[in-house]
Every structure is written in C-alpha cells, then in structure tokens.
CSV table of C-alpha atoms in Angstrom, one decimal:
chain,number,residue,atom,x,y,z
S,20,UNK,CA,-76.9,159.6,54.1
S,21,UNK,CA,-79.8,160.2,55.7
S,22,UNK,CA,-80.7,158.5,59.6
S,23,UNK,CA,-82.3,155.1,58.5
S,24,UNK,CA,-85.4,156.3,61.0
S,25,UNK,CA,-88.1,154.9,58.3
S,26,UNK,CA,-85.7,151.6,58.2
S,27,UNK,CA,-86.4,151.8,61.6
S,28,UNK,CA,-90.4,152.5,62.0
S,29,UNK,CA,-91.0,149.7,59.4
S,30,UNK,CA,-89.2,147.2,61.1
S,31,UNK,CA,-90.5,148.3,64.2
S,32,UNK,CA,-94.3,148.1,63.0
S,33,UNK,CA,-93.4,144.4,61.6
S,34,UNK,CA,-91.4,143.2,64.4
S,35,UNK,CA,-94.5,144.1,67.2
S,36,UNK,CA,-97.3,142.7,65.3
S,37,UNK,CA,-94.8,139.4,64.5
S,38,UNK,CA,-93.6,139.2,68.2
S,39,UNK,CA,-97.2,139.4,69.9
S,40,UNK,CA,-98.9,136.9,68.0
S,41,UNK,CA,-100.3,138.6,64.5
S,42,UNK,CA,-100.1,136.9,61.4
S,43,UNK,CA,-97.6,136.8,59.1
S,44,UNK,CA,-99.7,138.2,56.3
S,45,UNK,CA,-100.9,141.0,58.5
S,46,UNK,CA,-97.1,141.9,59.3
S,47,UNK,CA,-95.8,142.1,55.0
S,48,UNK,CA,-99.3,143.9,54.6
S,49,UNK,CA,-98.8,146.4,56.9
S,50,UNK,CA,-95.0,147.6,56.2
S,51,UNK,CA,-96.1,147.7,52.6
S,52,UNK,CA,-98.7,150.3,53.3
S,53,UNK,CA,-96.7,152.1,55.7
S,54,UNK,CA,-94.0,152.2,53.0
S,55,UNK,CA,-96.3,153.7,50.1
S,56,UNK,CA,-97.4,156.3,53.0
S,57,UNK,CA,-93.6,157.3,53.7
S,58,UNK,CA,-93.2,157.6,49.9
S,59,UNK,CA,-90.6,154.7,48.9
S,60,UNK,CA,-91.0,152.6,46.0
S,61,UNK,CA,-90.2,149.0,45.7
S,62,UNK,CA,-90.9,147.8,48.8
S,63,UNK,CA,-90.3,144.1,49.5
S,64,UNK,CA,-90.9,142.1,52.5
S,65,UNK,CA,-90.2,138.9,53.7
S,66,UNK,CA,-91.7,137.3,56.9
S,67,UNK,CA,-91.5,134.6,59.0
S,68,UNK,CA,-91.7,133.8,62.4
S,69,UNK,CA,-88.3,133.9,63.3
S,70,UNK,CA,-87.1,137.0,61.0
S,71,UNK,CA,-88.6,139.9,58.9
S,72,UNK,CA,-86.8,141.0,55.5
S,73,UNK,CA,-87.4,144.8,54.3
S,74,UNK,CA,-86.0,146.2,51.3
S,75,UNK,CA,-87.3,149.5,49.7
S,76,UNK,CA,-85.6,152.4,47.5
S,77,UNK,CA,-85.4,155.7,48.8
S,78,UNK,CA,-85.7,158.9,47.0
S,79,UNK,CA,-81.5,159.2,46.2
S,80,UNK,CA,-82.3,155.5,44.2
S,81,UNK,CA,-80.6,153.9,46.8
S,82,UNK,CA,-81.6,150.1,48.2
S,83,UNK,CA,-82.0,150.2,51.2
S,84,UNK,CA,-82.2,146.8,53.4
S,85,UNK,CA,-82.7,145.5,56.6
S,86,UNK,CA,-82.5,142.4,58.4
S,87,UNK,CA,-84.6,141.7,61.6
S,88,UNK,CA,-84.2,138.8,63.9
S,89,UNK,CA,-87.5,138.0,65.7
S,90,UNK,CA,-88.0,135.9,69.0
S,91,UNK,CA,-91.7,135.0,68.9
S,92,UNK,CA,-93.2,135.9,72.3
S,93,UNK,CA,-97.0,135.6,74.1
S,94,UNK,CA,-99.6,136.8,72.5
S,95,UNK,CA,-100.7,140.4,72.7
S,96,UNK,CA,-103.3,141.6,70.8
S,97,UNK,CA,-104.0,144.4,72.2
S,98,UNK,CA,-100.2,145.8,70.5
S,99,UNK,CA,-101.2,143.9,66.9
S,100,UNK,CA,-104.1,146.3,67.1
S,101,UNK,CA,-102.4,149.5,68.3
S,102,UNK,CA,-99.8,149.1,65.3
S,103,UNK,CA,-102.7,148.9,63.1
S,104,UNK,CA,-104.7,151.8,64.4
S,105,UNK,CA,-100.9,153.9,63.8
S,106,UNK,CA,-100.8,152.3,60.3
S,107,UNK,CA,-104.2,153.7,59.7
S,108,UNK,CA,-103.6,157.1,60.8
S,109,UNK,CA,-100.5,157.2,59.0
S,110,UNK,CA,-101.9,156.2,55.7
S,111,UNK,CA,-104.7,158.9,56.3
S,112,UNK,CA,-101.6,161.5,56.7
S,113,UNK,CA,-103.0,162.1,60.5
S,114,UNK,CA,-99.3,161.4,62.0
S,115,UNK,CA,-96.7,163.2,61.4
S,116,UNK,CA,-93.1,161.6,60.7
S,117,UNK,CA,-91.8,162.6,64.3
S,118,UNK,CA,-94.9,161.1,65.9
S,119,UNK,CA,-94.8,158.1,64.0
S,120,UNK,CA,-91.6,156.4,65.9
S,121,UNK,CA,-92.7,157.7,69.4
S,122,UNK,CA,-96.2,156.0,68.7
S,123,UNK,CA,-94.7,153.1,67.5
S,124,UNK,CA,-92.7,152.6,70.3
S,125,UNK,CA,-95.1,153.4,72.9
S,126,UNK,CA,-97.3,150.4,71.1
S,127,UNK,CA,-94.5,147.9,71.4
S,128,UNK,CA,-95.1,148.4,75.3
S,129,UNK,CA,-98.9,149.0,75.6
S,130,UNK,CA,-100.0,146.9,78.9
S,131,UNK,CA,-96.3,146.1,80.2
S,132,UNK,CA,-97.7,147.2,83.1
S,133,UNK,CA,-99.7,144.4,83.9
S,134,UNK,CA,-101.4,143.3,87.9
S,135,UNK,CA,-99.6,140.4,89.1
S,136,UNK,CA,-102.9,138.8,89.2
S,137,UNK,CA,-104.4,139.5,85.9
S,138,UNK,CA,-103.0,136.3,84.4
S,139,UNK,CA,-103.2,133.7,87.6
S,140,UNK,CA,-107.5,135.5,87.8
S,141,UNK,CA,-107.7,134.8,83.6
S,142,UNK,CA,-106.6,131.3,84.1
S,143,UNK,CA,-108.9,130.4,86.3
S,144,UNK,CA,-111.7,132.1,84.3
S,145,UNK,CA,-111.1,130.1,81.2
S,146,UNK,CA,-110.7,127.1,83.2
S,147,UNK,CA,-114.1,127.8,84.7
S,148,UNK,CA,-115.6,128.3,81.5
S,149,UNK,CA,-113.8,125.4,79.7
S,150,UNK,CA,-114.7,122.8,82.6
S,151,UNK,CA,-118.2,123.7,82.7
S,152,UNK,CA,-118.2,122.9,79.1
S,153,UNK,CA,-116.6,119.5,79.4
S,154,UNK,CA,-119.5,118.7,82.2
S,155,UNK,CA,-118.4,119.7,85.5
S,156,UNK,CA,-119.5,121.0,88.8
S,157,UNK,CA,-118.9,123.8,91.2
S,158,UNK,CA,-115.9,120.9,93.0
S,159,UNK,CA,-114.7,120.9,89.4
S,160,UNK,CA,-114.5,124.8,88.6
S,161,UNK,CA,-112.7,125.4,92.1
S,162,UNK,CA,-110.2,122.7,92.1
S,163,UNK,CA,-109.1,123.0,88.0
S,164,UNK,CA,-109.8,126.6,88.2
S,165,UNK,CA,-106.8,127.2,91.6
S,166,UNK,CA,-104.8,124.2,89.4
S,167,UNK,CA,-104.9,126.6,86.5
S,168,UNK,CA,-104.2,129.6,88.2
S,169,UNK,CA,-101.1,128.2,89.7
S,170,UNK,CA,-99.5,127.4,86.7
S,171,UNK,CA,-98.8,130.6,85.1
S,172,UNK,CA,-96.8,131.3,88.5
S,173,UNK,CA,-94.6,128.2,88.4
S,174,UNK,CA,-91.6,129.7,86.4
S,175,UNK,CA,-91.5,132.7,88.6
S,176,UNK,CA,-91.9,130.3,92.0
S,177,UNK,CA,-89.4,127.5,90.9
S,178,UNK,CA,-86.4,129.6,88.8
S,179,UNK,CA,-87.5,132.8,89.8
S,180,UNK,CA,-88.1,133.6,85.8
S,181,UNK,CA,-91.1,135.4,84.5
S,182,UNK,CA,-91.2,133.3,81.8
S,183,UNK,CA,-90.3,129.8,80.7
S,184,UNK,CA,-92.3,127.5,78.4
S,185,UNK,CA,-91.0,124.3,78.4
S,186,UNK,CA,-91.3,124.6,82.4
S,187,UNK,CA,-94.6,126.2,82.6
S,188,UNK,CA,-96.1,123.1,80.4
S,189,UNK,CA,-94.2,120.0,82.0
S,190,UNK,CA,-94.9,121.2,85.7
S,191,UNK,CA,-97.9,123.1,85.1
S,192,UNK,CA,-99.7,119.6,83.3
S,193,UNK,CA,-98.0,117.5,86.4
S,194,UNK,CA,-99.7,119.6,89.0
S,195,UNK,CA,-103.3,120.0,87.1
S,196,UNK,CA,-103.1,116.3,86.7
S,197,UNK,CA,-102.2,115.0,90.4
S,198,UNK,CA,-103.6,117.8,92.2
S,199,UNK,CA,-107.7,117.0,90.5
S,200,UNK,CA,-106.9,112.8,90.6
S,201,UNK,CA,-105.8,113.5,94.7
S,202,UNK,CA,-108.8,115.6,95.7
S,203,UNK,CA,-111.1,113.4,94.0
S,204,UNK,CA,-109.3,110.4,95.8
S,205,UNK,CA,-109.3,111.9,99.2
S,206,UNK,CA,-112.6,113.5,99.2
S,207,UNK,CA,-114.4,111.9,96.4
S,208,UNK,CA,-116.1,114.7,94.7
S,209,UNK,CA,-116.2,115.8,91.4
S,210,UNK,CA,-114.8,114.2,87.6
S,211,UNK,CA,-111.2,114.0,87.6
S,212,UNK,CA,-111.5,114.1,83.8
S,213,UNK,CA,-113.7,117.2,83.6
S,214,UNK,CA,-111.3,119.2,86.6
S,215,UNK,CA,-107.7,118.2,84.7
S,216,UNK,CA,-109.0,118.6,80.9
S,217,UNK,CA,-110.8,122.2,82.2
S,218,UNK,CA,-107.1,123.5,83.9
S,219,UNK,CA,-104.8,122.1,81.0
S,220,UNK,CA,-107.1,124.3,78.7
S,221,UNK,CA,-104.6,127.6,79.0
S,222,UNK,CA,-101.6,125.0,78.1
S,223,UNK,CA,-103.2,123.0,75.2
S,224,UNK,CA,-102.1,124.6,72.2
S,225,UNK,CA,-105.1,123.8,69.7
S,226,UNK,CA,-105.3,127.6,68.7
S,227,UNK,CA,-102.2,127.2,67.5
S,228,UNK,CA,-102.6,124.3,65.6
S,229,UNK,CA,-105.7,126.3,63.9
S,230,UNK,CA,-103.5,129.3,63.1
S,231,UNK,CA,-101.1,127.1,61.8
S,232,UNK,CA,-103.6,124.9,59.2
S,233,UNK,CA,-104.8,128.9,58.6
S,234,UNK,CA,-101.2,129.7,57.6
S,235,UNK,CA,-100.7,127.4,55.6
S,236,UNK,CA,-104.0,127.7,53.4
S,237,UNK,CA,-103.1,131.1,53.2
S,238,UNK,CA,-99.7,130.0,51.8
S,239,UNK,CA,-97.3,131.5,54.4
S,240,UNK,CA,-96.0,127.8,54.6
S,241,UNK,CA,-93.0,128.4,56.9
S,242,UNK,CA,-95.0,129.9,59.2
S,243,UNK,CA,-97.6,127.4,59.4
S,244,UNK,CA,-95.0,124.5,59.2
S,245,UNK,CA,-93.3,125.8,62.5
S,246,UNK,CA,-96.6,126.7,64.3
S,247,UNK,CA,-97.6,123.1,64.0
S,248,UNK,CA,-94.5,121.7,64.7
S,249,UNK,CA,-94.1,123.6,67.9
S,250,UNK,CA,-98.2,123.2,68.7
S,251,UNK,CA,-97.4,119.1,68.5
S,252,UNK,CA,-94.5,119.0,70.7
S,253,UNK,CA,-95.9,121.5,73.4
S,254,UNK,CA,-99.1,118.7,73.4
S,255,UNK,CA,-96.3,116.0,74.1
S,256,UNK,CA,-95.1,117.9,76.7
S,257,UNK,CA,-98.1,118.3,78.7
S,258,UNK,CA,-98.8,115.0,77.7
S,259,UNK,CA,-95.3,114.0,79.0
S,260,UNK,CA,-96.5,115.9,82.6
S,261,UNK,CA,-99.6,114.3,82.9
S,262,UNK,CA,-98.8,111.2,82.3
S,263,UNK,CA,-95.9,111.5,85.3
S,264,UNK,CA,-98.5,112.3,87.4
S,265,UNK,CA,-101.1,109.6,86.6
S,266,UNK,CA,-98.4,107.2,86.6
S,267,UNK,CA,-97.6,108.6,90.2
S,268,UNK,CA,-101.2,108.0,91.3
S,269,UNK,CA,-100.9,104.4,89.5
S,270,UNK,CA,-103.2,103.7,86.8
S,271,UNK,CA,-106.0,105.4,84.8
S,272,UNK,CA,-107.8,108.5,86.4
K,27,UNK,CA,-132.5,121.1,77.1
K,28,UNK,CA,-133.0,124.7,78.0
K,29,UNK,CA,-131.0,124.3,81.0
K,30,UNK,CA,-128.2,122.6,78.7
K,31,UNK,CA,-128.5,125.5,76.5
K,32,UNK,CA,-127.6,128.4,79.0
K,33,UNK,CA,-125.1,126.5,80.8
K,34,UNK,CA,-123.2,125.8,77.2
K,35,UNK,CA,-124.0,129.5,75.8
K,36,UNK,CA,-122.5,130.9,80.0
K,37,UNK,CA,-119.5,128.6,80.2
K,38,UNK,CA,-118.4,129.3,76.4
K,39,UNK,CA,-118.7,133.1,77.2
K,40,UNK,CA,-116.4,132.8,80.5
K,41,UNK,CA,-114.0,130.8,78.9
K,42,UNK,CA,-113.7,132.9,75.9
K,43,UNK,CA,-113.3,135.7,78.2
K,44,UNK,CA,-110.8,134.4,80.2
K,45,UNK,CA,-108.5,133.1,77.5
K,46,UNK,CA,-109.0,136.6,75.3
K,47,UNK,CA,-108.1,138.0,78.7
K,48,UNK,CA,-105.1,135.5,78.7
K,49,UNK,CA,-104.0,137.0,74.9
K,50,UNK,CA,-104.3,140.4,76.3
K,51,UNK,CA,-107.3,141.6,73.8
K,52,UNK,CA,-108.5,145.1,74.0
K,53,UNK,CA,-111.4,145.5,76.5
K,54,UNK,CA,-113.5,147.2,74.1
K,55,UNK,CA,-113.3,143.6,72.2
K,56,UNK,CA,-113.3,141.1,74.7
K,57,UNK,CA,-116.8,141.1,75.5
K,58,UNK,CA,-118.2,141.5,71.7
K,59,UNK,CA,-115.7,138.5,70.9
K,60,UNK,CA,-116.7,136.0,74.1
K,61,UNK,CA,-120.6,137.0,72.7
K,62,UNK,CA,-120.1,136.4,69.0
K,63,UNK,CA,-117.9,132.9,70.5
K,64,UNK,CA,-120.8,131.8,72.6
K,65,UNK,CA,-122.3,132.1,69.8
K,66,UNK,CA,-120.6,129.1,67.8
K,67,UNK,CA,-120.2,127.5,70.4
K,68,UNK,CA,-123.9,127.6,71.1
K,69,UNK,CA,-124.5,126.5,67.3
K,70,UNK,CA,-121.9,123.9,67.8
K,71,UNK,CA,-123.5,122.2,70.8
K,72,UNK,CA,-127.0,122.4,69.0
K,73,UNK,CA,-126.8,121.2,65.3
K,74,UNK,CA,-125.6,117.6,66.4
K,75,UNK,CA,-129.2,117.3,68.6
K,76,UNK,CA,-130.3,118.0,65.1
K,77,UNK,CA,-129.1,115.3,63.5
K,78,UNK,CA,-126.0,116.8,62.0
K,79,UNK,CA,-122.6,115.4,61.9
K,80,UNK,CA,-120.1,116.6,64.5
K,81,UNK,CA,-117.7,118.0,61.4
K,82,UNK,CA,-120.4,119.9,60.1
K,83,UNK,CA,-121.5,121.3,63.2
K,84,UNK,CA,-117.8,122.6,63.5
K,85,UNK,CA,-117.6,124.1,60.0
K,86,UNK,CA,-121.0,125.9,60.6
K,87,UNK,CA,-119.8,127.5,64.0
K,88,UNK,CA,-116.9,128.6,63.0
K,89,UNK,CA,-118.3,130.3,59.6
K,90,UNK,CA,-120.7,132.0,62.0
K,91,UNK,CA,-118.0,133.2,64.5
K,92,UNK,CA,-115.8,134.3,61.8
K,93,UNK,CA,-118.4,136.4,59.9
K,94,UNK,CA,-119.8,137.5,62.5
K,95,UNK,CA,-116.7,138.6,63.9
K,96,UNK,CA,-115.4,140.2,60.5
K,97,UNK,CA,-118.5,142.6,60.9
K,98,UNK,CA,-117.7,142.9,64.2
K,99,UNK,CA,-114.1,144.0,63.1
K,100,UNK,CA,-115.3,146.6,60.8
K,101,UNK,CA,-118.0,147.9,62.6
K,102,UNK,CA,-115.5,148.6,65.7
K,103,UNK,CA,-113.2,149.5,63.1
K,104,UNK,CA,-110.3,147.0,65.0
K,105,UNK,CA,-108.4,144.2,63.2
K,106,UNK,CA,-110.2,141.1,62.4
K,107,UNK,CA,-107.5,138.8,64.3
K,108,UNK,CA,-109.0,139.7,67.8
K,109,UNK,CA,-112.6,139.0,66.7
K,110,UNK,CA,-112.0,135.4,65.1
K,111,UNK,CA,-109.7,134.2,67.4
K,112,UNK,CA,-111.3,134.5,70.3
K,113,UNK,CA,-114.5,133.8,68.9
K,114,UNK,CA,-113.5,130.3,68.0
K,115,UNK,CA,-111.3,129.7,71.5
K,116,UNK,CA,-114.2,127.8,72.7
K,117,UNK,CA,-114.2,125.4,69.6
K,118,UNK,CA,-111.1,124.6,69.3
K,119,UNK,CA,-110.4,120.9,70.6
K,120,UNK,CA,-107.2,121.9,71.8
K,121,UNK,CA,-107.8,119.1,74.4
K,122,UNK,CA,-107.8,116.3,71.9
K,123,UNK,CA,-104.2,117.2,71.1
K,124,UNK,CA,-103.4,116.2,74.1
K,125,UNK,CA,-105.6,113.3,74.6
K,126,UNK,CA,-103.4,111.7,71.5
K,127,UNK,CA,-100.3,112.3,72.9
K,128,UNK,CA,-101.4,111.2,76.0
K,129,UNK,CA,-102.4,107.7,74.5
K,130,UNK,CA,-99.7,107.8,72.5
K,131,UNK,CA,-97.6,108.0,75.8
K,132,UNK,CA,-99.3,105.2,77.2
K,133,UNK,CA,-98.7,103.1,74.1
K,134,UNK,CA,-102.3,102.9,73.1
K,135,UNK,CA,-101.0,103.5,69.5
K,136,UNK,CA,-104.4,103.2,67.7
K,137,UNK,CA,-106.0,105.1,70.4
K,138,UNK,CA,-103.5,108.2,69.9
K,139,UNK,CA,-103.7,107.9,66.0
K,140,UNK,CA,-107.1,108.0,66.1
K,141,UNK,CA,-107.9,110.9,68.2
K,142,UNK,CA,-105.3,112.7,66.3
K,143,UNK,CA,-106.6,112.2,63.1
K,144,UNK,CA,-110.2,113.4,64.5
K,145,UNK,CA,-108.9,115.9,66.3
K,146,UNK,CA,-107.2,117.3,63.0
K,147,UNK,CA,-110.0,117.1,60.6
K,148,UNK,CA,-112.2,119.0,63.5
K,149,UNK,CA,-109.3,121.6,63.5
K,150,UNK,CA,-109.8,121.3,59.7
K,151,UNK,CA,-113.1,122.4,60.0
K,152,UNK,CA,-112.5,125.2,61.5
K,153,UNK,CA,-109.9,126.3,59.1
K,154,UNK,CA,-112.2,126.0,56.5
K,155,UNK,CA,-114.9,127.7,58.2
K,156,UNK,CA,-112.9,130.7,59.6
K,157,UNK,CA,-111.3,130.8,56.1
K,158,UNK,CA,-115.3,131.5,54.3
K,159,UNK,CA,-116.0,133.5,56.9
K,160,UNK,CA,-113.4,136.0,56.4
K,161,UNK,CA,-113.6,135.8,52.4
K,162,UNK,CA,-117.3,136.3,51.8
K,163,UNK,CA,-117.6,138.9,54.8
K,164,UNK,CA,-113.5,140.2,55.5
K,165,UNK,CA,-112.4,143.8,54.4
K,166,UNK,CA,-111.3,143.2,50.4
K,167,UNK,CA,-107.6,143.9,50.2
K,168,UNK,CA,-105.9,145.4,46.8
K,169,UNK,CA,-103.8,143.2,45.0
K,170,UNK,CA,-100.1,144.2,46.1
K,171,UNK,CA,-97.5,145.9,43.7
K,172,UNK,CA,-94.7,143.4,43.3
K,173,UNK,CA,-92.7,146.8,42.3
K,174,UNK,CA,-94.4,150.7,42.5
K,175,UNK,CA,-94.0,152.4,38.9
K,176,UNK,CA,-93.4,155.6,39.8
C-alpha cells in the first residue's frame, strides 16, 4: 500500500485551520478541494470542533479513512490564512506533492515564535481602545490597560503554565475588578465602570457568542451549540471573578 | 459632536487593532480590518443620533463591516474570516455577557435576564448583518459533489 502521506496533508490542512480558530465550513471546504486537486474521488468530510472525519477512494478503489481528534486552541489567523494560500497554490498545480507536506507543516507553526510581550502590549491596546469607547479617561486607559496586560501573564506567574483558561478568566476578572475599584477608592480618579468593563474586554467572549449564532445559521449546529455553550460559561466565570472582588471591596462599584 | 466622532472612530481603530493583534492576524490585514471596523463602529455610534433604533444601528454596521471586508478579502486576495471578524470586534457587546451573569450572580434575576436577552438579540443583529454582508458581496462557492463521477 501506498504511505497514507495525502491521508496525512488533508488532515493536516483541516486540523490547523480547526485548531486556530477557522470555521468549520472553511475546514470541510478546503480538504474537499485539496482532495479533487490530489485526484481522489468521493471525498467526505465531517467536522466539528472536537474531531475531523475524512474518507476518500484512492486510485486502487480502495476507502481510505481517517479519524482526527482535535483540541480547539487560541485563535490564529494568521495559520487559517497560510493553509488557504497552500490550498490555493495547490489547486492552481503551483506545489508540487513533496512541497505540499513541508508547507503544510511549516503553516501549522507560522509565528510560534512570538515576543514575550506581544500579547501583555495587545492587551493593553484593545483595552485602550475598548475603554475609550465605554467613556473613559487617560486614569482609565492606564489603570485597565496595565490590568489587562497582566492577565494574559497570570497562568505563567501562578502555575508556571503558558496556558490555562479557566485560570486566566477567574484571576484575570478578580484582579481587573479590585485593582480599578481600589485606585479609584484611594486616589479617586477615573470610572471604575469604564477601567474594569475596558480590561475584561480580552476575556469577554462575545465574538464567540457571534461565531457561534453564525454557526448555527450556517447549519454546522454542533459547532455552534458548543461555541455558545462554552462562550456562556467563560462569561460566568469572569462573572464569578468579579463578583469576588466587588464583594471584597463590599458593595456596588 | 465632532469631537465625539473622532474619539469613537480612534478608540474603535485601537481596540480593533489590539484584539486582531490578540488573534494573531496577518499584518498586512490588521490595519485594513481595524479601518473597515472603525468604520461600523463609526456608523453604529451615529445612526442612533439619527433617530434609529439601537438594533438597527447594529444590523447596519455590521452589513457595512462585513461587505466591506468581503471586498477587502478579495481584493487582498486573503480569507474573508480575518476581515469580518475583526471588523466587527468593536461591535460586539461582549461586555453585556458578562453584565448578565454578573447580575445574575448577584441575584438581580430580572436584571440578568434582561440584559441577556438584549445582549442576544444585539448579537443577533450582527449575525444577521455579517451573514448579508457575506452573501450579496462573499466569493460564490460551487455547490459541492456529495460523490465525484469519475
């Protein structure tokens, strides 16, 4: 039999844009074309966000299958789009079959080498931008914006772990809660309300809930069932953080 | 008023930015997607000083960023995803998600329902809007073969 390395690239090509944040539809679209480009026939693929299903027949009339676990991560879509440009190419015959892996796999870890600070500076950009929005100051920008910027760091400064979710959103909402209602107590500058809202913005998880109600007009119902499932219970936990922390500084802020 | 206008049109550029920074978008997009969402956003803030409806305002902004970020797409020749979703990023009332829970928590139980339930049909809106938006301006996809007859 010949080495499964198609198998592979499709599941590959599904699996990054799944992983880093691209839509389901994208994902079944593009293994699809990929497949017709390699030259198998009766291709079939099933996606959701936890697994992706391909099944195609190779040129022996053979069924070939394969069954892909997927563990949703951040979003990247910087790799969506790099797996698109390579499904392009490939469907205009500009990559050969030997390039096509490589490329594939030098997508799936495009911009792993990140600054330390990238994420802790874009926090506190978006925070800027969001609390401005909301009404607030120069007091508010600085205080939610350094809240904000904190937060991505927690799970690395508590556990020592790059990453961890649950963590990041009850901590992260404790500390952009307490930190804004303190400095306006002590010092008396600034809208709490404008400075906490403005540094939850990176944890609130309203683009998710969108993608989700998008999902599920576009009928990939597991998909959008889970993303708003998960987008309600990551607002109760910052809710749950928040609410430590006003409770802390007694009362309403 | 104009004062109001730049400071809404600046902060929804910075905070698009910084979040499409936060999803890792290309470079090359990120500052054609924070435009095209300051842009909504700037349509969003406006309409209800018009005398619209807060709802409509939403479904109009987001039908602007989306279409206007489907040509974007296509003329940059990168996938639509990038340009819509951080286009609407400064929309999205994430915010009020949390404002309902938060109520919730405190056992205002009216209060959380009914920020949720305007908090969902804003969210609605912008489903609805992004979803015209990429229909009457997104790249027509063929019809896929349930099975290849060859």
């Amino acid at each position: 039999m010949e080495a499964p390395w198609r198998m592979n690239a499709l599941a590959l090509a599904g699996r990054i844009i799944v992983e880093n944040g691209g839509e389901i539809y994208r994902a079944e679209d593009t293994v699809v074309r990929m497949a017709q480009a390699l030259g198998l026939s009766e291709t079939d693929v099933f996606c959701i966000p936890s697994g992706l299903f391909i099944s195609f027949t190779d040129e022996q009339g053979e069924r070939q299958t394969s069954v892909n676990r997927i563990f949703t991560r951040g979003t990247h879509l910087a790799r969506v789009d790099a797996v698109n440009q390579i499904s392009r190419r490939m469907c205009g015959g500009e990559l050969t079959d030997k390039q096509l892996l490589f490329e594939l796999q030098k997508a799936a870890l495009l911009g792993n080498k990140q600054s330390f600070w990238a994420v802790p500076f874009s926090s506190f950009l978006t925070t800027a931008g969001f609390t401005v929005m909301l009404g607030g100051g120069w007091w508010d920008v600085l205080v939610g914006g350094l809240c904000a910027a904190v937060t991505p760091l927690l799970p690395w400064l508590i556990v020592r772990k790059k990453e961890d979710t649950v963590l990041m959103m009850l901590v992260g909402s404790f500390l952009c809660t307490l930190l804004p209602l303190l400095f306006n107590q002590y010092t008396g500058l600034g809208f709490p309300d404008a400075m906490i809202a403005g540094a939850l913005m990176p944890l609130v998880p309203g683009l998710s809930m969108t993608n989700a109600v998008q999902d599920v007009m576009r009928g990939d119902m597991v998909s959008g069932i889970s993303h708003g499932a998960r987008a309600l219970l990551s607002a109760a936990l910052i809710a749950g953080g928040a609410l430590m922390a006003t409770h802390l500084m007694g009362g309403m802020p | 008023m104009v004062i109001g206008f730049v400071r809404a049109a600046l902060s929804a550029f910075v905070g698009a930015l910084g979040f499409g920074a936060l999803m890792h978008a290309p470079m090359k997009a990120l500052t054609v997607s924070s435009a095209i969402g300051s842009l909504g956003y700037v349509i969003y803030w406006l309409c209800p000083q018009l005398g619209m409806q807060e709802a409509v305002a939403m479904f109009l902004a987001a039908f602007v960023a989306s279409a206007a970020g489907q040509i974007a797409a296509r003329k940059m020749r990168m996938i639509s995803t990038i340009f819509t979703t951080v286009a609407i990023l400064p929309l999205v009332p994430g915010i009020g998600l949390y404002r309902s829970m938060w109520a919730l928590g405190q056992g205002e139980t009216r209060l959380g329902a009914s920020i949720a339930v305007e908090t969902m049909a804003l969210i609605l809106m912008i489903a609805l809007g992004v979803a015209l938006g990429s229909t009457l301006f997104g790249i027509r996809r063929r019809p896929r073969r349930k099975a290849d007859s060859d």
